[in-house]
Amino acid sequence: MNTIRERGTRLLTFAKLHKKLAGFLILVLIAAGYYGYKNMTTTAAEIQYVSEAAAIGTISTSVSGTGQVSSSNQVDVKPSVSAKVVSISVKEGDTVKQGATLLTLDSGDAYKVVRDAQVNLQSARLS
C-alpha cells in the first residue's frame, strides 16, 4: 500500500510535469471552494422591486405615533400690574402677532389708584 509520503511525491511529480493542468486544477478547486463558502454562509435575502404605472390621483396617508409635542417658541405673559382678567381674546393654538390684544384686565382698581394720586397731589399743592 502507498504511504501518504509516496502519494505526495507522486502528486508533486505530476504537477511539475503538467504545470498548466495542475494550475488549472488548483484554480478550479479555489473557485469551487469560494462558491461553496458563499452559498453556505450568506442568507437568502432576495431583493424584490414592485413597480406600477404612474397615475394621477389623490394620495391619503396617515401617520400615528406616541410621544410629546412641544412648541418651538414659548413666551410667558407677565403684566406689570395685577388685576382681574375680564376677557381673553385668543384661544389655545391661535397664532398671534406682535401688539395683538391677548386679554383685557379690569381697570377699575387702576382708575381708583390714579384718582387717589391726583387727590393727594392737589392736597399737597394746597398745603
CSV table of C-alpha atoms in Angstrom, one decimal:
chain,number,residue,atom,x,y,z
A,1,MET,CA,0.0,0.0,0.0
A,2,ASN,CA,1.2,3.5,-0.8
A,3,THR,CA,2.0,5.8,2.1
A,4,ILE,CA,1.0,9.4,2.3
A,5,ARG,CA,4.5,10.4,1.6
A,6,GLU,CA,4.7,8.4,-1.6
A,7,ARG,CA,1.3,9.8,-2.8
A,8,GLY,CA,2.5,13.4,-2.1
A,9,THR,CA,5.7,12.8,-4.0
A,10,ARG,CA,3.8,11.4,-7.0
A,11,LEU,CA,1.4,14.4,-6.9
A,12,LEU,CA,4.3,16.8,-6.9
A,13,THR,CA,6.0,15.0,-9.8
A,14,PHE,CA,2.7,15.1,-11.8
A,15,ALA,CA,2.4,18.8,-11.0
A,16,LYS,CA,6.0,19.5,-12.2
A,17,LEU,CA,5.4,17.6,-15.5
A,18,HIS,CA,1.9,19.1,-16.2
A,19,LYS,CA,2.2,22.7,-14.9
A,20,LYS,CA,-0.6,24.1,-16.9
A,21,LEU,CA,-3.0,21.3,-16.0
A,22,ALA,CA,-2.0,21.5,-12.3
A,23,GLY,CA,-2.5,25.3,-12.2
A,24,PHE,CA,-5.9,24.9,-13.8
A,25,LEU,CA,-7.0,22.3,-11.4
A,26,ILE,CA,-5.8,24.4,-8.4
A,27,LEU,CA,-7.9,27.4,-9.8
A,28,VAL,CA,-10.9,25.2,-10.2
A,29,LEU,CA,-10.6,23.9,-6.6
A,30,ILE,CA,-10.2,27.5,-5.3
A,31,ALA,CA,-13.2,28.7,-7.3
A,32,ALA,CA,-15.3,25.7,-6.1
A,33,GLY,CA,-14.3,26.4,-2.5
A,34,TYR,CA,-15.2,30.0,-2.8
A,35,TYR,CA,-18.6,29.3,-4.4
A,36,GLY,CA,-19.4,26.7,-1.7
A,37,TYR,CA,-18.4,29.0,1.1
A,38,LYS,CA,-20.5,31.9,-0.3
A,39,ASN,CA,-23.6,29.7,-0.7
A,40,MET,CA,-23.3,28.2,2.8
A,41,THR,CA,-22.6,31.5,4.7
A,42,THR,CA,-25.0,34.0,3.0
A,43,THR,CA,-28.6,34.2,3.8
A,44,ALA,CA,-31.1,34.1,1.0
A,45,ALA,CA,-32.3,37.8,1.3
A,46,GLU,CA,-33.6,38.4,-2.2
A,47,ILE,CA,-34.4,42.0,-3.1
A,48,GLN,CA,-37.8,42.4,-4.7
A,49,TYR,CA,-38.9,45.5,-6.6
A,50,VAL,CA,-42.5,46.4,-7.0
A,51,SER,CA,-43.4,48.9,-9.8
A,52,GLU,CA,-46.6,50.4,-11.1
A,53,ALA,CA,-47.5,52.7,-13.9
A,54,ALA,CA,-47.8,56.3,-12.9
A,55,ALA,CA,-51.3,57.7,-12.5
A,56,ILE,CA,-53.0,60.9,-11.4
A,57,GLY,CA,-54.9,60.6,-8.2
A,58,THR,CA,-55.3,61.5,-4.5
A,59,ILE,CA,-52.8,60.2,-2.0
A,60,SER,CA,-54.0,59.9,1.5
A,61,THR,CA,-51.6,58.9,4.2
A,62,SER,CA,-52.0,58.9,7.9
A,63,VAL,CA,-49.2,58.6,10.4
A,64,SER,CA,-49.8,57.8,14.0
A,65,GLY,CA,-47.4,57.7,16.9
A,66,THR,CA,-46.9,58.4,20.5
A,67,GLY,CA,-44.7,61.0,22.1
A,68,GLN,CA,-44.5,64.5,23.4
A,69,VAL,CA,-45.3,67.6,21.4
A,70,SER,CA,-43.6,70.9,22.3
A,71,SER,CA,-43.6,74.3,20.7
A,72,SER,CA,-40.6,75.9,19.2
A,73,ASN,CA,-41.4,79.3,20.8
A,74,GLN,CA,-42.9,79.9,24.1
A,75,VAL,CA,-43.5,83.3,25.8
A,76,ASP,CA,-44.5,83.9,29.4
A,77,VAL,CA,-47.0,86.8,29.7
A,78,LYS,CA,-46.2,88.8,32.7
A,79,PRO,CA,-48.2,92.0,33.0
A,80,SER,CA,-46.7,94.9,35.0
A,81,VAL,CA,-49.9,95.3,37.1
A,82,SER,CA,-52.1,92.9,38.9
A,83,ALA,CA,-55.8,92.9,38.1
A,84,LYS,CA,-58.6,90.5,37.4
A,85,VAL,CA,-58.9,89.2,33.8
A,86,VAL,CA,-62.1,90.5,32.2
A,87,SER,CA,-61.8,88.7,28.8
A,88,ILE,CA,-59.4,86.6,26.8
A,89,SER,CA,-59.2,87.4,23.1
A,90,VAL,CA,-57.3,84.4,21.9
A,91,LYS,CA,-57.8,80.6,22.1
A,92,GLU,CA,-55.1,78.0,22.7
A,93,GLY,CA,-53.3,77.2,19.5
A,94,ASP,CA,-54.1,80.6,17.8
A,95,THR,CA,-51.3,82.4,16.0
A,96,VAL,CA,-50.8,85.9,17.3
A,97,LYS,CA,-48.8,88.8,16.1
A,98,GLN,CA,-46.8,91.4,18.0
A,99,GLY,CA,-49.0,94.1,19.5
A,100,ALA,CA,-52.2,92.0,19.4
A,101,THR,CA,-54.5,92.2,22.4
A,102,LEU,CA,-54.4,88.9,24.3
A,103,LEU,CA,-56.6,89.7,27.2
A,104,THR,CA,-58.3,92.6,28.9
A,105,LEU,CA,-57.7,93.4,32.6
A,106,ASP,CA,-60.2,95.1,35.0
A,107,SER,CA,-59.2,98.7,35.0
A,108,GLY,CA,-61.4,99.8,38.0
A,109,ASP,CA,-58.6,99.4,40.6
A,110,ALA,CA,-56.1,101.2,38.4
A,111,TYR,CA,-58.5,104.2,37.9
A,112,LYS,CA,-59.0,104.3,41.7
A,113,VAL,CA,-55.2,104.4,42.3
A,114,VAL,CA,-54.9,107.3,39.8
A,115,ARG,CA,-57.8,109.2,41.3
A,116,ASP,CA,-56.3,108.8,44.8
A,117,ALA,CA,-52.9,110.0,43.5
A,118,GLN,CA,-54.5,113.1,41.9
A,119,VAL,CA,-56.3,113.9,45.1
A,120,ASN,CA,-53.1,113.6,47.1
A,121,LEU,CA,-51.3,115.8,44.6
A,122,GLN,CA,-54.0,118.5,44.9
A,123,SER,CA,-53.9,118.3,48.6
A,124,ALA,CA,-50.1,118.7,48.6
A,125,ARG,CA,-50.3,121.7,46.3
A,126,LEU,CA,-52.8,123.4,48.6
A,127,SER,CA,-50.8,123.0,51.7
